[in-house]
Amino acid sequence: MSTVKPTRTGDRQAGEGSPAYHHGNLREELVEQALKLAEEGGLLAVSVRAAARLAGVSPAAPFRHFPDKMTLMTAVAEEAMRRFRAEIALALAQEVDDDPMLRIRAIGRAYLDWARRNPTHFEIISSRRSIDFDGSPSLGRENAEIQAQIEALLLEAAQRGLLRCNDRHLIQIAARALVYGLARMLVDGHFPSWQVADADIEGTMAKVLDLFVDGLVKERPRPEL
Amino acid sequence: MSTVKPTRTGDRQAGEGSPAYHHGNLREELVEQALKLAEEGGLLAVSVRAAARLAGVSPAAPFRHFPDKMTLMTAVAEEAMRRFRAEIALALAQEVDDDPMLRIRAIGRAYLDWARRNPTHFEIISSRRSIDFDGSPSLGRENAEIQAQIEALLLEAAQRGLLRCNDRHLIQIAARALVYGLARMLVDGHFPSWQVADADIEGTMAKVLDLFVDGLVKERPRPEL
DNA sequence: CAATAAATGTAATCAATGATTACATGATTG
DNA sequence: CAATCATGTAATCATTGATTACATTTATTG
């Protein structure tokens, strides 16, 4: 409509000022704009057409790169998961203590922190009915890598005789259920019912995580707090 | 809710064969049909128009009873929550043991069982961004009643010296986070990533719940298992 | 009991969205 | 250069939430 149609495709340098008939990088930009829409307006604000609008292309253009909306959302989830995973890896790398349970706690904190700061992105990677999780090698791999790290830490904890329960797989599911539940309670808006003010959510989550981890270890009470 | 107040529009007995201009009970039937749509086709299958179709009225008719879709979904959530709460109350009434932690475990099992058997209904009462939770006294009341029951049980457990941690409110949030996380993992389709077959989900959830409750109590290991 | 008001339903219509099809344009390459 | 493929547009469709004007049934009341 309003926009001129400069018939030059190239020159899409960093400036990205001049739209051309061929966008040059539409696929990635659609994912980026969808992430922005999610961040700013929640899941309901994410539509194929809105992403196309932001990218400056026609409503039909996205379907050249994604057969349907679910495939686009899967690509969005892949990028979100990449960031999620990177932040967890960073937190683990920054945890100096080598106590495996403390390292697991550090993962949990990073998990919760990311979810709190990126609620809609967390929602996107979590609702595996709205994305093709099984069809995405990247999603499966990154998810498995997080699980593998916790698994290794639990094995080490068991070898050090820290664990009260022998079924490590069960512990792992319980741990995931706890942090997932906390993150979901946040995303789904449950904390107001629990008299937890917004400012206290971070601290409450941390304390709940500590309570849970304490329940896993054998005897030694945690030194601090 | 069984009793229909027959406003005598048109002989809508059990046969319900003769549609009349005035339905007579449209509000409740819309809620019922929406619940059925959710049960059979998931959240995506629930639309105002589909409910109207099933009720045999025009697409605009529902808007005489609900100002918008969210209000309808809130009414749906109220009915689902009523059933959810009733089942939890029943399970608690049927738990003979008076050990407060076992009674809490019974609530958790009923919670998980209902969510497993009614995943979309659970999703509806859980996603408080898609319903007007704060605007519904019924939703708030029933939710608060469940919390109050657990609170009382935790108080009793504390008085009996069963609890390892003094902060009961924190324990309560942790407990809710755990069962909510498990239920959400189920609803959101996470269990396949955990090598938990569908048939094992019920047992896995029960074991995770036990693991968590065991982590809360002071010393006494559970007798069974 | 009839007139009138209120409640409740319908028809028509609108805007937004996901999706498809036919066509246009630009890029790639033999 | 010309053929071919990738990538964009325009036009269109069905579905959905929502609104408005109108119709019909029920309730109220003089």
Coordinates of C-alpha atoms (C1' of nucleotides) in Angstrom, one line a residue:
Chain A
M1 CA 0.0 0.0 0.0
S2 CA 1.8 3.0 1.3
T3 CA 5.3 1.8 1.0
V4 CA 7.2 2.4 -2.2
K5 CA 8.4 -0.6 -4.1
P6 CA 12.1 -0.2 -4.7
T7 CA 13.0 -3.0 -7.0
R8 CA 16.4 -3.6 -5.5
T9 CA 16.9 -6.7 -3.5
G10 CA 20.5 -6.5 -2.4
D11 CA 22.1 -4.1 -0.1
R12 CA 20.5 -5.4 3.1
Q13 CA 23.4 -4.6 5.2
A14 CA 23.2 -3.8 8.9
G15 CA 21.3 -0.7 8.0
E16 CA 18.2 -2.7 6.8
G17 CA 16.6 0.6 5.9
S18 CA 15.4 -0.2 2.4
P19 CA 12.8 -3.0 1.9
A20 CA 13.1 -4.8 -1.3
Y21 CA 10.9 -7.3 -3.1
H22 CA 13.1 -10.1 -1.8
H23 CA 13.6 -9.5 1.9
G24 CA 16.8 -11.6 2.0
N25 CA 16.4 -12.8 5.5
L26 CA 12.7 -13.1 6.1
R27 CA 12.7 -16.4 7.9
E28 CA 14.9 -15.2 10.7
E29 CA 13.2 -11.9 10.9
L30 CA 9.8 -13.5 11.3
V31 CA 11.1 -15.5 14.2
E32 CA 12.6 -12.4 15.7
Q33 CA 9.4 -10.3 15.3
A34 CA 7.3 -13.1 16.7
L35 CA 9.6 -13.2 19.7
K36 CA 9.1 -9.5 20.1
L37 CA 5.4 -9.7 19.8
A38 CA 5.3 -12.4 22.4
E39 CA 7.5 -10.4 24.7
E40 CA 5.4 -7.2 24.4
G41 CA 1.9 -8.5 24.1
G42 CA 1.8 -12.0 25.4
L43 CA 0.9 -15.2 23.4
L44 CA -2.3 -13.7 22.1
A45 CA -0.4 -11.0 20.4
V46 CA 1.5 -13.4 18.3
S47 CA 0.0 -13.9 14.8
V48 CA 1.5 -14.8 11.5
R49 CA 0.1 -11.6 10.0
A50 CA 1.4 -9.4 12.8
A51 CA 4.9 -10.8 12.3
A52 CA 4.6 -10.3 8.6
R53 CA 3.5 -6.7 9.2
L54 CA 6.4 -6.0 11.4
A55 CA 8.7 -7.6 8.9
G56 CA 7.2 -5.3 6.2
V57 CA 5.9 -8.1 4.0
S58 CA 2.6 -9.3 2.8
P59 CA 0.4 -11.6 4.9
A60 CA 1.1 -14.5 2.6
A61 CA 4.9 -14.2 2.6
P62 CA 5.5 -16.1 5.8
F63 CA 3.9 -19.2 4.3
R64 CA 6.8 -19.4 1.9
H65 CA 9.1 -20.2 4.9
F66 CA 6.7 -22.0 7.2
P67 CA 4.0 -24.3 6.1
D68 CA 1.7 -23.2 8.9
K69 CA 1.6 -21.3 12.1
M70 CA 2.7 -24.2 14.2
T71 CA 5.9 -24.5 12.3
L72 CA 6.7 -20.8 12.8
M73 CA 6.0 -21.2 16.5
T74 CA 8.3 -24.2 16.6
A75 CA 11.1 -22.1 15.1
V76 CA 10.3 -19.4 17.7
A77 CA 10.5 -22.0 20.4
E78 CA 13.8 -23.1 19.1
E79 CA 15.3 -19.7 19.4
A80 CA 13.8 -19.2 22.8
M81 CA 15.0 -22.5 24.0
R82 CA 18.5 -21.7 22.7
R83 CA 18.6 -18.6 24.9
F84 CA 17.1 -20.4 27.8
R85 CA 19.6 -23.2 27.6
A86 CA 22.5 -20.7 27.2
E87 CA 21.5 -18.9 30.3
I88 CA 21.3 -22.1 32.3
A89 CA 24.7 -23.1 31.0
L90 CA 26.1 -19.8 32.0
A91 CA 24.7 -19.9 35.5
L92 CA 26.2 -23.4 35.9
A93 CA 29.5 -22.3 34.7
Q94 CA 29.5 -19.4 37.1
E95 CA 28.6 -21.6 40.1
V96 CA 32.0 -22.0 41.8
D97 CA 30.9 -24.5 44.5
D98 CA 31.3 -28.1 43.4
D99 CA 28.7 -29.5 45.7
P100 CA 26.4 -31.2 43.1
M101 CA 23.2 -30.3 45.0
L102 CA 24.3 -26.6 45.0
R103 CA 25.0 -26.9 41.3
I104 CA 21.5 -28.3 40.8
R105 CA 20.1 -25.5 42.8
A106 CA 22.0 -23.0 40.6
I107 CA 20.4 -24.6 37.5
G108 CA 17.0 -24.3 39.2
R109 CA 17.5 -20.7 40.0
A110 CA 18.6 -19.8 36.5
Y111 CA 15.6 -21.7 35.1
L112 CA 13.2 -19.8 37.3
D113 CA 14.9 -16.5 36.7
W114 CA 14.7 -16.9 33.0
A115 CA 11.0 -17.9 33.1
R116 CA 10.3 -14.9 35.3
R117 CA 11.9 -12.5 33.0
N118 CA 10.6 -14.1 29.8
P119 CA 7.2 -15.5 30.7
T120 CA 5.7 -15.7 27.2
H121 CA 8.9 -17.2 25.7
F122 CA 8.8 -19.8 28.5
E123 CA 5.1 -20.4 27.7
I124 CA 6.0 -21.0 24.1
I125 CA 8.7 -23.6 24.8
S126 CA 6.5 -25.2 27.4
S127 CA 3.2 -25.7 25.6
R128 CA 4.2 -28.7 23.5
R129 CA 0.8 -29.0 22.1
S130 CA 1.2 -25.7 20.3
I131 CA 4.5 -26.6 18.7
D132 CA 6.0 -29.6 17.0
F133 CA 8.4 -30.5 19.8
D134 CA 9.0 -34.0 18.5
G135 CA 9.7 -32.8 15.0
S136 CA 12.4 -30.4 16.1
P137 CA 15.8 -32.0 16.7
S138 CA 17.1 -28.8 18.2
L139 CA 14.4 -28.6 20.9
G140 CA 14.8 -32.3 21.8
R141 CA 18.6 -32.0 21.9
E142 CA 18.7 -28.9 24.1
N143 CA 16.1 -30.3 26.5
A144 CA 18.0 -33.5 26.7
E145 CA 21.2 -31.7 27.4
I146 CA 19.7 -29.9 30.4
Q147 CA 18.4 -33.3 31.7
A148 CA 21.7 -34.9 31.2
Q149 CA 23.5 -32.2 33.2
I150 CA 21.1 -32.7 36.1
E151 CA 21.4 -36.5 35.7
A152 CA 25.2 -36.3 36.0
L153 CA 25.0 -34.0 39.1
L154 CA 22.5 -36.4 40.7
L155 CA 24.8 -39.3 40.0
E156 CA 27.7 -37.5 41.6
A157 CA 25.5 -36.6 44.6
A158 CA 24.5 -40.2 45.0
Q159 CA 28.2 -41.3 44.8
R160 CA 28.9 -38.8 47.6
G161 CA 26.1 -40.3 49.6
L162 CA 24.1 -37.2 49.7
L163 CA 20.8 -38.5 48.6
R164 CA 18.0 -39.8 50.8
C165 CA 16.3 -41.6 47.9
N166 CA 17.9 -44.1 45.5
D167 CA 15.6 -43.6 42.5
R168 CA 17.5 -40.8 40.8
H169 CA 15.1 -40.7 37.8
L170 CA 12.3 -40.1 40.2
I171 CA 14.2 -37.3 41.9
Q172 CA 14.8 -35.8 38.6
I173 CA 11.2 -35.8 37.6
A174 CA 10.3 -34.3 41.0
A175 CA 12.8 -31.6 40.6
R176 CA 11.6 -30.7 37.2
A177 CA 8.0 -30.8 38.3
L178 CA 8.8 -28.4 41.1
V179 CA 10.5 -25.7 39.1
Y180 CA 8.1 -26.2 36.2
G181 CA 5.2 -25.8 38.6
L182 CA 6.7 -22.6 40.0
A183 CA 7.4 -21.2 36.6
R184 CA 4.0 -22.1 35.4
M185 CA 2.3 -20.6 38.5
L186 CA 4.0 -17.4 37.6
V187 CA 3.2 -17.5 33.9
D188 CA -0.4 -18.5 34.6
G189 CA -0.9 -15.8 37.2
H190 CA -1.3 -17.9 40.4
F191 CA 0.9 -16.0 42.7
P192 CA -1.7 -13.4 43.6
S193 CA -3.8 -16.1 45.2
W194 CA -0.8 -16.9 47.4
Q195 CA -0.3 -13.5 48.9
V196 CA 3.0 -13.3 47.2
A197 CA 3.7 -9.8 45.9
D198 CA 5.4 -9.3 42.6
A199 CA 8.5 -8.1 44.3
D200 CA 8.7 -11.2 46.5
I201 CA 8.3 -13.7 43.7
E202 CA 11.9 -14.2 43.1
G203 CA 12.8 -14.7 46.7
T204 CA 9.8 -17.0 47.3
M205 CA 10.9 -19.2 44.4
A206 CA 14.4 -19.4 45.7
K207 CA 13.2 -20.4 49.2
V208 CA 10.8 -23.0 47.8
L209 CA 13.7 -24.4 45.7
D210 CA 15.9 -24.6 48.8
L211 CA 13.2 -26.3 50.8
F212 CA 12.9 -28.9 48.1
V213 CA 16.6 -29.5 47.7
D214 CA 16.9 -29.8 51.5
G215 CA 14.3 -32.5 51.4
L216 CA 16.4 -34.5 49.1
V217 CA 19.6 -34.6 50.9
K218 CA 20.3 -37.1 53.7
E219 CA 21.1 -35.4 56.9
R220 CA 23.6 -32.5 56.7
P221 CA 21.6 -29.3 57.1
R222 CA 22.5 -26.5 54.9
P223 CA 25.1 -24.2 56.5
E224 CA 23.7 -20.9 55.5
L225 CA 20.3 -19.4 56.3
Chain B
M1 CA -27.9 -28.1 38.7
S2 CA -30.0 -30.9 37.4
T3 CA -33.2 -29.1 37.8
V4 CA -34.2 -27.0 34.9
K5 CA -36.4 -24.1 35.7
P6 CA -38.8 -24.5 32.8
T7 CA -39.8 -21.1 31.9
R8 CA -42.3 -22.8 29.7
T9 CA -40.9 -21.6 26.5
G10 CA -41.5 -24.8 24.7
D11 CA -41.8 -28.1 26.4
R12 CA -38.0 -28.8 26.5
Q13 CA -38.4 -32.0 28.4
A14 CA -35.8 -34.7 28.4
G15 CA -36.5 -35.3 24.7
E16 CA -35.3 -31.9 23.8
G17 CA -36.6 -32.6 20.4
S18 CA -38.5 -29.4 19.8
P19 CA -36.4 -26.3 19.7
A20 CA -38.3 -23.2 20.6
Y21 CA -37.5 -19.6 20.0
H22 CA -36.6 -19.2 23.6
H23 CA -34.3 -21.9 24.7
G24 CA -35.2 -21.6 28.3
N25 CA -31.8 -22.6 29.7
L26 CA -29.3 -21.4 27.2
R27 CA -26.7 -20.1 29.7
E28 CA -26.2 -23.4 31.4
E29 CA -26.4 -25.4 28.2
L30 CA -23.7 -23.2 26.6
V31 CA -21.4 -24.0 29.6
E32 CA -22.2 -27.6 29.3
Q33 CA -21.5 -27.8 25.6
A34 CA -18.3 -25.8 26.0
L35 CA -17.2 -28.4 28.6
K36 CA -18.0 -31.1 26.2
L37 CA -16.1 -29.4 23.4
A38 CA -13.1 -29.0 25.7
E39 CA -13.2 -32.6 26.8
E40 CA -13.5 -34.0 23.3
G41 CA -11.3 -31.7 21.2
G42 CA -9.0 -29.8 23.6
L43 CA -8.9 -26.1 24.2
L44 CA -8.7 -25.2 20.6
A45 CA -12.0 -26.8 19.9
V46 CA -13.8 -24.5 22.3
S47 CA -15.4 -21.6 20.5
V48 CA -18.5 -19.5 21.2
R49 CA -19.9 -20.4 17.9
A50 CA -19.4 -24.1 18.3
A51 CA -21.1 -24.1 21.7
A52 CA -24.0 -22.2 20.1
R53 CA -24.2 -24.7 17.3
L54 CA -24.3 -27.6 19.7
A55 CA -27.0 -25.8 21.7
G56 CA -28.9 -25.2 18.5
V57 CA -29.0 -21.5 18.6
S58 CA -27.6 -18.7 16.4
P59 CA -24.0 -17.5 16.7
A60 CA -25.1 -14.3 18.3
A61 CA -27.3 -15.9 21.0
P62 CA -24.5 -16.6 23.5
F63 CA -23.7 -12.9 23.7
R64 CA -27.1 -12.4 25.3
H65 CA -25.8 -14.4 28.3
F66 CA -22.1 -13.6 28.2
P67 CA -20.6 -10.2 27.2
D68 CA -17.6 -11.9 25.7
K69 CA -15.8 -15.2 25.3
M70 CA -13.7 -14.7 28.4
T71 CA -16.9 -14.5 30.5
L72 CA -18.2 -17.7 29.0
M73 CA -14.9 -19.4 29.7
T74 CA -15.0 -18.1 33.3
A75 CA -18.4 -19.7 33.7
V76 CA -17.0 -22.9 32.3
A77 CA -14.1 -22.7 34.7
E78 CA -16.5 -22.2 37.6
E79 CA -18.3 -25.5 36.7
A80 CA -15.0 -27.3 36.2
M81 CA -13.6 -26.0 39.5
R82 CA -16.8 -27.1 41.3
R83 CA -16.3 -30.7 40.0
F84 CA -12.6 -30.5 40.8
R85 CA -13.2 -29.3 44.3
A86 CA -15.9 -31.9 44.9
E87 CA -13.6 -34.7 43.9
I88 CA -10.9 -33.5 46.2
A89 CA -13.3 -33.2 49.1
L90 CA -14.6 -36.7 48.4
A91 CA -11.1 -38.1 48.4
L92 CA -10.3 -36.4 51.7
A93 CA -13.5 -37.7 53.2
Q94 CA -12.6 -41.2 52.1
E95 CA -9.1 -41.1 53.6
V96 CA -9.5 -42.9 56.9
D97 CA -6.0 -42.3 58.2
D98 CA -5.8 -39.2 60.4
D99 CA -2.1 -38.6 59.8
P100 CA -2.2 -35.1 58.4
M101 CA 0.6 -35.7 56.0
L102 CA -1.2 -38.8 54.6
R103 CA -4.3 -36.7 54.3
I104 CA -2.3 -34.1 52.3
R105 CA -1.0 -36.8 50.2
A106 CA -4.6 -37.9 49.5
I107 CA -5.5 -34.4 48.4
G108 CA -2.5 -34.4 46.1
R109 CA -3.5 -37.7 44.6
A110 CA -7.0 -36.6 44.0
Y111 CA -5.7 -33.4 42.4
L112 CA -3.4 -35.3 40.1
D113 CA -6.0 -37.9 39.3
W114 CA -8.6 -35.3 38.3
A115 CA -6.1 -33.4 36.2
R116 CA -5.1 -36.6 34.4
R117 CA -8.7 -37.5 33.6
N118 CA -9.8 -34.0 32.7
P119 CA -6.7 -32.4 31.2
T120 CA -8.5 -29.6 29.3
H121 CA -10.8 -28.7 32.1
F122 CA -7.7 -28.5 34.3
E123 CA -6.1 -26.3 31.7
I124 CA -9.1 -24.0 31.8
I125 CA -9.2 -23.5 35.5
S126 CA -5.4 -23.1 35.5
S127 CA -4.8 -20.5 32.8
R128 CA -5.9 -17.5 34.7
R129 CA -5.0 -15.2 31.9
S130 CA -7.8 -16.7 29.8
I131 CA -10.5 -16.3 32.4
D132 CA -11.5 -13.6 34.8
F133 CA -10.4 -15.4 37.9
D134 CA -10.4 -12.3 40.1
G135 CA -13.9 -11.4 39.0
S136 CA -15.4 -14.7 40.0
P137 CA -16.2 -15.1 43.7
S138 CA -16.9 -18.8 43.2
L139 CA -13.5 -19.5 41.7
G140 CA -11.7 -17.6 44.5
R141 CA -13.8 -19.2 47.2
E142 CA -13.3 -22.8 46.0
N143 CA -9.6 -22.2 45.5
A144 CA -9.3 -20.7 49.0
E145 CA -11.1 -23.6 50.5
I146 CA -8.6 -26.1 49.1
Q147 CA -5.8 -24.0 50.4
A148 CA -7.5 -23.7 53.8
Q149 CA -7.8 -27.4 54.1
I150 CA -4.1 -28.0 53.4
E151 CA -3.2 -25.1 55.7
A152 CA -5.2 -26.8 58.6
L153 CA -3.5 -30.1 57.9
L154 CA -0.1 -28.5 57.9
L155 CA -0.8 -26.8 61.2
E156 CA -1.8 -30.1 62.7
A157 CA 1.3 -31.7 61.3
A158 CA 3.4 -29.0 62.8
Q159 CA 1.7 -29.4 66.2
R160 CA 2.5 -33.1 66.0
G161 CA 6.1 -32.2 65.3
L162 CA 6.2 -33.9 62.0
L163 CA 7.6 -31.0 59.9
R164 CA 11.2 -30.4 59.2
C165 CA 10.6 -26.8 58.2
N166 CA 8.9 -24.2 60.2
D167 CA 7.6 -22.0 57.4
R168 CA 4.3 -23.6 56.7
H169 CA 3.3 -21.1 54.1
L170 CA 6.4 -21.9 52.1
I171 CA 5.7 -25.6 52.4
Q172 CA 2.2 -25.0 51.1
I173 CA 3.5 -23.1 48.1
A174 CA 6.1 -25.8 47.4
A175 CA 3.4 -28.5 47.7
R176 CA 1.2 -26.7 45.3
A177 CA 4.0 -26.0 42.9
L178 CA 4.9 -29.7 42.8
V179 CA 1.4 -31.0 42.1
Y180 CA 0.7 -28.1 39.7
G181 CA 4.0 -28.9 37.9
L182 CA 3.1 -32.5 37.6
A183 CA -0.4 -31.8 36.3
R184 CA 0.9 -29.2 33.9
M185 CA 3.7 -31.5 32.6
L186 CA 0.9 -33.9 31.8
V187 CA -1.4 -31.4 30.2
D188 CA 1.5 -29.8 28.3
G189 CA 2.8 -33.1 27.0
H190 CA 6.1 -33.3 28.8
F191 CA 6.1 -36.9 30.0
P192 CA 7.2 -38.4 26.7
S193 CA 10.5 -36.6 27.1
W194 CA 10.9 -38.4 30.5
Q195 CA 10.5 -41.9 29.2
V196 CA 7.3 -42.2 31.1
A197 CA 4.8 -44.3 29.2
D198 CA 1.2 -43.2 29.4
A199 CA 0.3 -46.2 31.5
D200 CA 2.9 -45.3 34.0
I201 CA 2.0 -41.7 34.5
E202 CA -0.4 -42.3 37.3
G203 CA 2.1 -44.4 39.3
T204 CA 5.0 -42.0 38.6
M205 CA 3.0 -39.1 39.8
A206 CA 2.1 -40.9 43.0
K207 CA 5.8 -41.8 43.6
V208 CA 6.9 -38.3 43.0
L209 CA 4.3 -37.1 45.5
D210 CA 5.5 -39.6 48.1
L211 CA 9.1 -38.5 47.5
F212 CA 8.1 -34.9 48.1
V213 CA 6.1 -35.6 51.2
D214 CA 8.8 -37.7 52.6
G215 CA 11.2 -34.8 52.2
L216 CA 8.9 -32.6 54.3
V217 CA 8.6 -34.9 57.4
K218 CA 11.2 -34.9 60.1
E219 CA 12.6 -38.3 60.5
R220 CA 10.2 -41.2 60.5
P221 CA 10.6 -43.0 57.2
R222 CA 7.4 -44.2 55.7
P223 CA 6.6 -47.8 56.6
E224 CA 5.5 -49.1 53.3
L225 CA 7.5 -49.4 50.1
Chain C
dC1 C1' -57.5 -8.9 29.3
dA2 C1' -55.0 -6.1 26.3
dA3 C1' -51.1 -3.0 26.0
dT4 C1' -46.5 -2.5 26.9
dA5 C1' -42.0 -3.4 28.5
dA6 C1' -38.3 -6.6 29.2
dA7 C1' -35.8 -10.7 28.0
dT8 C1' -34.1 -13.4 24.6
dG9 C1' -33.4 -15.0 20.1
dT10 C1' -32.1 -14.1 14.8
dA11 C1' -30.0 -12.0 10.6
dA12 C1' -26.7 -9.3 8.7
dT13 C1' -22.5 -7.5 9.0
dC14 C1' -17.5 -6.3 10.4
dA15 C1' -12.6 -7.0 11.3
dA16 C1' -8.9 -10.2 12.3
dT17 C1' -6.7 -14.4 11.3
dG18 C1' -4.9 -18.8 9.1
dA19 C1' -4.5 -20.6 4.9
dT20 C1' -4.6 -21.4 -0.4
dT21 C1' -4.1 -20.2 -5.3
dA22 C1' -2.6 -17.8 -9.2
dC23 C1' 0.6 -14.6 -10.6
dA24 C1' 4.8 -11.4 -10.4
dT25 C1' 9.5 -10.5 -9.5
dG26 C1' 14.1 -11.3 -8.6
dA27 C1' 18.2 -14.4 -8.3
dT28 C1' 20.9 -18.3 -10.0
dT29 C1' 23.0 -20.7 -13.2
dG30 C1' 23.8 -23.6 -17.5
Chain D
dC1 C1' 21.1 -14.5 -22.3
dA2 C1' 17.5 -17.5 -21.1
dA3 C1' 15.5 -21.0 -18.3
dT4 C1' 14.4 -22.1 -13.8
dC5 C1' 13.8 -21.8 -9.1
dA6 C1' 13.1 -19.1 -4.9
dT7 C1' 10.5 -15.8 -2.9
dG8 C1' 7.3 -12.2 -2.8
dT9 C1' 2.2 -10.2 -3.8
dA10 C1' -2.9 -10.0 -4.7
dA11 C1' -7.1 -12.0 -4.2
dT12 C1' -9.8 -14.9 -2.0
dC13 C1' -11.9 -18.3 1.5
dA14 C1' -13.6 -20.2 5.9
dT15 C1' -13.6 -19.5 10.8
dT16 C1' -14.2 -16.8 14.7
dG17 C1' -15.3 -13.0 18.1
dA18 C1' -18.2 -9.2 18.3
dT19 C1' -21.8 -5.6 17.2
dT20 C1' -26.2 -3.7 15.5
dA21 C1' -30.9 -3.7 14.0
dC22 C1' -34.8 -6.3 14.2
dA23 C1' -38.1 -10.2 15.6
dT24 C1' -40.5 -13.0 19.0
dT25 C1' -41.7 -14.7 23.3
dT26 C1' -42.5 -13.8 28.2
dA27 C1' -43.6 -10.9 32.0
dT28 C1' -45.8 -6.9 33.9
dT29 C1' -49.2 -3.8 34.6
dG30 C1' -53.0 -0.5 34.0

